[in-house]
PDB file of C-alpha atoms and ligand atoms in Angstrom:
ATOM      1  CA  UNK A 151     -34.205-136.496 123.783  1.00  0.00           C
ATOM      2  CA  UNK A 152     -32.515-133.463 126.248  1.00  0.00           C
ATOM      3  CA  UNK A 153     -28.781-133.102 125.904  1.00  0.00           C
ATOM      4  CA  UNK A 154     -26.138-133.683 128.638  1.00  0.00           C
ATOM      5  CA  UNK A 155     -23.419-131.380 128.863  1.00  0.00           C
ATOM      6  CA  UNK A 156     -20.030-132.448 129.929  1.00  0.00           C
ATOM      7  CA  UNK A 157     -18.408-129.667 130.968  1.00  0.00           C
ATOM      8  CA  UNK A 158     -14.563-130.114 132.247  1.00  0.00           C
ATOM      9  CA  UNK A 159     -12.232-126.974 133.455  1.00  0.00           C
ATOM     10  CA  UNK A 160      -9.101-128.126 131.489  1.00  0.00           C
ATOM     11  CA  UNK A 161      -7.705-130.293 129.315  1.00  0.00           C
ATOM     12  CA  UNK A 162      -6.073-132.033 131.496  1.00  0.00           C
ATOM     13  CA  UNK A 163      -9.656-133.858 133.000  1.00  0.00           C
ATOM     14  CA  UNK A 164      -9.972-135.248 129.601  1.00  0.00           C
ATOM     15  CA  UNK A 165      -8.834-138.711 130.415  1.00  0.00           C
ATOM     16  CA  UNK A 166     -11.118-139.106 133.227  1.00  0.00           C
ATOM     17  CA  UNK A 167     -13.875-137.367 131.784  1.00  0.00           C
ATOM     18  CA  UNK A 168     -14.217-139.162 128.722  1.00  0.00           C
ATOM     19  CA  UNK A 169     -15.709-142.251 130.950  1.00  0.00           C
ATOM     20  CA  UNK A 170     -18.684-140.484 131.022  1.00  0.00           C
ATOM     21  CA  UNK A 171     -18.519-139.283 127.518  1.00  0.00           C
ATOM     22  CA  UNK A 172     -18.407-143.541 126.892  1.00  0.00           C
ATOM     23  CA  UNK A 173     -21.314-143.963 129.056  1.00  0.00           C
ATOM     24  CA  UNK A 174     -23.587-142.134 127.574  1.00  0.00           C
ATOM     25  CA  UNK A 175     -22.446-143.327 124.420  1.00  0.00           C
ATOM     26  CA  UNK A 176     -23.352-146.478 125.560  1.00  0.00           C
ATOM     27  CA  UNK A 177     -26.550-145.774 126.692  1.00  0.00           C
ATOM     28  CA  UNK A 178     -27.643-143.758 123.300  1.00  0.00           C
ATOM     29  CA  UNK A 179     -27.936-140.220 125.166  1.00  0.00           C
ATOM     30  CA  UNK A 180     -26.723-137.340 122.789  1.00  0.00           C
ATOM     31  CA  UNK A 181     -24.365-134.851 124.098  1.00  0.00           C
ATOM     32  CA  UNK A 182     -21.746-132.138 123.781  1.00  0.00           C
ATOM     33  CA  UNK A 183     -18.596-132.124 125.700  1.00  0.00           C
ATOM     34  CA  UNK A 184     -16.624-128.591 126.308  1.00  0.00           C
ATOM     35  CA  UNK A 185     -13.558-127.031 128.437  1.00  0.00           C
ATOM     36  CA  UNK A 186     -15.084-124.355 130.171  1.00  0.00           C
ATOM     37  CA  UNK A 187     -13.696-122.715 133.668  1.00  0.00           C
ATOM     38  CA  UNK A 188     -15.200-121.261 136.373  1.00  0.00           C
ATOM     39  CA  UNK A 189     -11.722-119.096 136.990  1.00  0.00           C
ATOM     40  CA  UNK A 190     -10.237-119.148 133.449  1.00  0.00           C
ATOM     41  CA  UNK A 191     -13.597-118.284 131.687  1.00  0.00           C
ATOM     42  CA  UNK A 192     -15.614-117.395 133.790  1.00  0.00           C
ATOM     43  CA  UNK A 193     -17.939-115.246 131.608  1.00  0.00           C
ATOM     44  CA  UNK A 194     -18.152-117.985 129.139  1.00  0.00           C
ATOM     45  CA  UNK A 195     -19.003-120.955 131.978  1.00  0.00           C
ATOM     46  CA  UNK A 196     -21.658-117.968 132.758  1.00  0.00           C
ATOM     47  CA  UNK A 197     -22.824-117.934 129.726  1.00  0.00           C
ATOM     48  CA  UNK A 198     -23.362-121.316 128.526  1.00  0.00           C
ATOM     49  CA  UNK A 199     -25.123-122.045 131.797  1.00  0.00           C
ATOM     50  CA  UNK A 200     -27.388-119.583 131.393  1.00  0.00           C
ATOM     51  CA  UNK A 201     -27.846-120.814 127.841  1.00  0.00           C
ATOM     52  CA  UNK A 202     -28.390-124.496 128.459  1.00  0.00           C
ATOM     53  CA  UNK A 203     -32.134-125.243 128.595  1.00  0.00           C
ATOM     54  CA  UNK A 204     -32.536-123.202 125.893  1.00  0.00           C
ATOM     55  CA  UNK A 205     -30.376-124.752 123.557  1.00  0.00           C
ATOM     56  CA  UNK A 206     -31.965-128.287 124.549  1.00  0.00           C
ATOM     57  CA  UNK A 207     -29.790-129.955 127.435  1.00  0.00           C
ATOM     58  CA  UNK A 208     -31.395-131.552 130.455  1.00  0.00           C
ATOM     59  CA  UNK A 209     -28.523-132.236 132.729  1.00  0.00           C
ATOM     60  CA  UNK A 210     -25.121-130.939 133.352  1.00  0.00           C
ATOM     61  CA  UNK A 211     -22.032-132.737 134.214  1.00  0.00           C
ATOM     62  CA  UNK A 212     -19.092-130.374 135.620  1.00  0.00           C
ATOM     63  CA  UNK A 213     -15.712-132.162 136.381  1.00  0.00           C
ATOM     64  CA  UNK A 214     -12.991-129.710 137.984  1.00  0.00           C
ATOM     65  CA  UNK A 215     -10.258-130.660 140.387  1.00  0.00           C
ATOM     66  CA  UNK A 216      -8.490-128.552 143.407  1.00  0.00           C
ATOM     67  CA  UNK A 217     -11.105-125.380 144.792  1.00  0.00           C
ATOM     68  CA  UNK A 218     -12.491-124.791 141.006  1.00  0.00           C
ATOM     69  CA  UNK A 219     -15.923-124.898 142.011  1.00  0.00           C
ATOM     70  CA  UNK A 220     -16.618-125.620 138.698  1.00  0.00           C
ATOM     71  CA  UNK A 221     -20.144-127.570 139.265  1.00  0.00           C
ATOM     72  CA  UNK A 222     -21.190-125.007 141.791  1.00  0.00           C
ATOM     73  CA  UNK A 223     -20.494-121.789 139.412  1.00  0.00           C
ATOM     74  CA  UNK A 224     -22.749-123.540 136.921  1.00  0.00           C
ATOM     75  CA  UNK A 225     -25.683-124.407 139.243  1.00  0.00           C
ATOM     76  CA  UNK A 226     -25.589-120.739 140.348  1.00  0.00           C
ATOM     77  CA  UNK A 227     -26.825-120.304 136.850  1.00  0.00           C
ATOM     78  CA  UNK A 228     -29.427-122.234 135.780  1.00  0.00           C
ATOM     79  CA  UNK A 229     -32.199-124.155 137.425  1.00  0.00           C
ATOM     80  CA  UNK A 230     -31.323-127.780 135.424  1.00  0.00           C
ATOM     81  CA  UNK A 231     -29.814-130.411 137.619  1.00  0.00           C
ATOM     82  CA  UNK A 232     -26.041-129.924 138.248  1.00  0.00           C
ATOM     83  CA  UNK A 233     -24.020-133.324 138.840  1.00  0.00           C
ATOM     84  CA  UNK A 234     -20.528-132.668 139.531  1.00  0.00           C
ATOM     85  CA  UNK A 235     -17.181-134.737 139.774  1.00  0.00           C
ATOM     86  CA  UNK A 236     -14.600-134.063 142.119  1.00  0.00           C
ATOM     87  CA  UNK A 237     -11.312-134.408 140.433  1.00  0.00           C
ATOM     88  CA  UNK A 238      -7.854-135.903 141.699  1.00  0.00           C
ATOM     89  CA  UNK A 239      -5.051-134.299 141.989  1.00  0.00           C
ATOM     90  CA  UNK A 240      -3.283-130.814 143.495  1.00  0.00           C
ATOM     91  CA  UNK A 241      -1.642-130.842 146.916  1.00  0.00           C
ATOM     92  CA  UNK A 242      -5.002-132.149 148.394  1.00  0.00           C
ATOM     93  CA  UNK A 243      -5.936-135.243 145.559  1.00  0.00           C
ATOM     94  CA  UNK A 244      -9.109-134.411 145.748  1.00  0.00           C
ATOM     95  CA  UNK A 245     -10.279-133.766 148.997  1.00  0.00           C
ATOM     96  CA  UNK A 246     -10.515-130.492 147.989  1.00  0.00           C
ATOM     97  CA  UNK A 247     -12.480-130.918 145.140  1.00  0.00           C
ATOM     98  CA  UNK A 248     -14.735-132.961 146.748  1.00  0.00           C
ATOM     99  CA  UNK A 249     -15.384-130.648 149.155  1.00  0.00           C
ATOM    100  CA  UNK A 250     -15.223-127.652 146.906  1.00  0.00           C
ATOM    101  CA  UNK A 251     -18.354-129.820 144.501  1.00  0.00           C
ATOM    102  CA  UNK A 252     -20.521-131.124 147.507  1.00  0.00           C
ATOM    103  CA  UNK A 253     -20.500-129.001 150.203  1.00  0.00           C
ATOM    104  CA  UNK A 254     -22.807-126.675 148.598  1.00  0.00           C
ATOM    105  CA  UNK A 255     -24.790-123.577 150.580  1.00  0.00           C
ATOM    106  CA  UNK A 256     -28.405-124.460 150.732  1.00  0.00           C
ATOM    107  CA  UNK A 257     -30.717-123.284 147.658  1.00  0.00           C
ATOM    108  CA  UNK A 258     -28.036-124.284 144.582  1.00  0.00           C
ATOM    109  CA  UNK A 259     -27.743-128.078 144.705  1.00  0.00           C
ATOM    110  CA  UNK A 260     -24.763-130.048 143.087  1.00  0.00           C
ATOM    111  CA  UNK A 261     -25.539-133.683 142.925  1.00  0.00           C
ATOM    112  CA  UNK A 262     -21.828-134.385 143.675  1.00  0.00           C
ATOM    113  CA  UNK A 263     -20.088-138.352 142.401  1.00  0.00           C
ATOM    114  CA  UNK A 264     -17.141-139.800 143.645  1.00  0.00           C
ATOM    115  CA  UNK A 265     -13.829-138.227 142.695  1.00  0.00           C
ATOM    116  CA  UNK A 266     -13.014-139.315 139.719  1.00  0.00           C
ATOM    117  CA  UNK A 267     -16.634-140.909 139.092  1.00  0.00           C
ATOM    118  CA  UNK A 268     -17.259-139.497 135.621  1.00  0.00           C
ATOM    119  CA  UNK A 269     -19.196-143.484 135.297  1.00  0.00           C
ATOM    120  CA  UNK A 270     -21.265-142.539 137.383  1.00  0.00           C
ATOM    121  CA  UNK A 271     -22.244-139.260 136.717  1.00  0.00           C
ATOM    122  CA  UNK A 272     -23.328-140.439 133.194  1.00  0.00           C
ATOM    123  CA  UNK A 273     -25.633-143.082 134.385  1.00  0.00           C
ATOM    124  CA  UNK A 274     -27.176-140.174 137.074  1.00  0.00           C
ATOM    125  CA  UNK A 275     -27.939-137.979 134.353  1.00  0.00           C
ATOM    126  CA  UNK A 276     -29.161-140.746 132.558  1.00  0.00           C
ATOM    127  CA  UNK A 277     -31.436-141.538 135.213  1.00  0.00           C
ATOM    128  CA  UNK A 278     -32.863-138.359 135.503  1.00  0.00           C
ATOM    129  CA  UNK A 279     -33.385-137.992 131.824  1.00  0.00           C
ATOM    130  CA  UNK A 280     -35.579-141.080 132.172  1.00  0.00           C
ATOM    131  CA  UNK A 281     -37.935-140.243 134.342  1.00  0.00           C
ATOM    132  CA  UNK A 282     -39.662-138.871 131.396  1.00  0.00           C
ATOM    133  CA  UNK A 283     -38.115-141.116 128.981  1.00  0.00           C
ATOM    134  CA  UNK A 284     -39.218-144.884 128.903  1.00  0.00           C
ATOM    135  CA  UNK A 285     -36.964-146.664 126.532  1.00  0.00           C
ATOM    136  CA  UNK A 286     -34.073-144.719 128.016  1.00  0.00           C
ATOM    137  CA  UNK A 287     -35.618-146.306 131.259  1.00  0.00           C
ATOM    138  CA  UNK A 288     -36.170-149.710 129.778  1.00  0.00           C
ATOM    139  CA  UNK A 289     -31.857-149.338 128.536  1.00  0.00           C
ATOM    140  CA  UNK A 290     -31.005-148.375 132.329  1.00  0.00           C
ATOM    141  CA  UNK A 291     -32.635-151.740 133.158  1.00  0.00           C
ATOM    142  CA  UNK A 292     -31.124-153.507 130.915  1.00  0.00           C
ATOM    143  CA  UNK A 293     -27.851-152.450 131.998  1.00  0.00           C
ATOM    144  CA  UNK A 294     -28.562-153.676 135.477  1.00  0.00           C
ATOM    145  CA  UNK A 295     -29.554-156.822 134.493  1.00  0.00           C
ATOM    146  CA  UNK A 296     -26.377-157.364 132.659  1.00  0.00           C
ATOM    147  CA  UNK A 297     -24.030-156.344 136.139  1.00  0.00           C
ATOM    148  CA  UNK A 298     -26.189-158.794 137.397  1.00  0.00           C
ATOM    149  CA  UNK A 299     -25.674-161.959 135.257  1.00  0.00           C
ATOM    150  CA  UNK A 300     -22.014-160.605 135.942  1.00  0.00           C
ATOM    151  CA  UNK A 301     -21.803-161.115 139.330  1.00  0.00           C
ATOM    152  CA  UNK A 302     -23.398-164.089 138.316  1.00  0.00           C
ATOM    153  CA  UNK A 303     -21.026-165.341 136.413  1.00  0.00           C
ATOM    154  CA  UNK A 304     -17.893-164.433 138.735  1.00  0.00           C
ATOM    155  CA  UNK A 305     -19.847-166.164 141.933  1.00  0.00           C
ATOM    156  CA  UNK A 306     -20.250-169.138 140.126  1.00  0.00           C
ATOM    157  CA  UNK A 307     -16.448-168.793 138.923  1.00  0.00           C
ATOM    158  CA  UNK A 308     -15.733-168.505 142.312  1.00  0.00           C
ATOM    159  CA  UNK A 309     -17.220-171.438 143.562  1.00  0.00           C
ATOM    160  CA  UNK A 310     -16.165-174.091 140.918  1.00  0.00           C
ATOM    161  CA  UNK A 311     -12.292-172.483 141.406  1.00  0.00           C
ATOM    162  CA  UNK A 312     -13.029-173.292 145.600  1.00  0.00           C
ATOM    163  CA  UNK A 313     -14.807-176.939 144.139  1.00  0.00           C
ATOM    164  CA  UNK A 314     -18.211-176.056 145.574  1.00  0.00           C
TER     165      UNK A 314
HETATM  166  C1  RP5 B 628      -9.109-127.286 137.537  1.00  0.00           C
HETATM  167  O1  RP5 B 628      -7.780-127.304 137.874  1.00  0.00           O
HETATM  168  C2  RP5 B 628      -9.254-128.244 136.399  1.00  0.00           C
HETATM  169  O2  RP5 B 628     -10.552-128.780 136.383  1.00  0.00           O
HETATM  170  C3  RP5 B 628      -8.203-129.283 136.661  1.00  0.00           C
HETATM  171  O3  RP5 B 628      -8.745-130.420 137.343  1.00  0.00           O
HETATM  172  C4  RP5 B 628      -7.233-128.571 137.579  1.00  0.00           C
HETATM  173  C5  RP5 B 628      -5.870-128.400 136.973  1.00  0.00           C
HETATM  174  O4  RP5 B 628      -5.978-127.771 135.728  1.00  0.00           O
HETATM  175  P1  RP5 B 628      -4.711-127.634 134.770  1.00  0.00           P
HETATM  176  O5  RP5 B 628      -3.714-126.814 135.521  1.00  0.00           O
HETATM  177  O6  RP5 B 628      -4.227-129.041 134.508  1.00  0.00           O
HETATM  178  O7  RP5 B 628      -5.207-126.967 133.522  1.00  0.00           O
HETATM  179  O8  RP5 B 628      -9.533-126.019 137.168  1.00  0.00           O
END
């Protein structure tokens, strides 16, 4: 199976990052997790992007909060999908991050999550990793099925705590 990277531009994303890192534990996807920064290292973000389909990842996931552009520096260099994750925080919490990730110029994509949505990020990449990858299809489905009994679960909760 391809690779995702998780690529954050400090340290100090760790603790929101590492949802994703959980998530695609969860969902059996290998992966490699680094600090690289689009402003602190750049040559090295550069580099690695440049790198990645060759060294066997599919899909990259690039948290960075404030204007770090983090997602957007690595889609200008390579042609894998890019999903990026707006960070909170700085004298903006976020909104600048958000804006920084998703409102890309047209011709270098970012698939761009919530801020903070490293969750979600991991199950995109999943999902594009399984279009060519059935059981990793079949374990997306499965997941669904279980937020569903969930809900489930809580609704009929719900209704026996209102005696219905
Ligand atoms: C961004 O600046 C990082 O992605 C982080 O979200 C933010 C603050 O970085 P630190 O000053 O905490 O290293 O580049």
């Amino acid at each position: 199976m391809k690779k995702v990277a998780v690529i954050m531009g400090s340290d100090s994303d760790w603790p929101v990052v590492k949802g994703a890192c959980a998530q695609l534990d969860a969902l059996g996807i290998p992966y490699e997790a680094h600090i690289l920064s689009a402003h602190r290292t750049p040559a090295q973000a550069a580099e690695f992007a440049k790198a990645a389909r060759a060294q066997g990842f599919g899909v990259l996931i690039c948290a960075a909060g404030m204007a770090a552009h983090l997602a957007g520096a690595f889609a200008a260099n390579t042609t894998l999908p890019v999903i990026g994750i707006p960070m909170k925080g700085g004298a903006m919490d976020g909104l600048d991050a958000l804006l920084s990730t998703v409102q890309m110029p047209s011709g270098i994509p970012v698939a761009t999550v919530a801020v903070g949505g490293a969750k979600n990020a991991a199950v995109l990449a999943a999902q594009i990793l399984a279009v060519s990858d059935e059981a990793l299809a079949a374990r997306l489905d499965a997941e669904r099925a279980s937020m569903a009994a969930q809900i489930a679960q809580k609704e009929a909760a719900l209704q026996a705590e209102l005696g219905r």
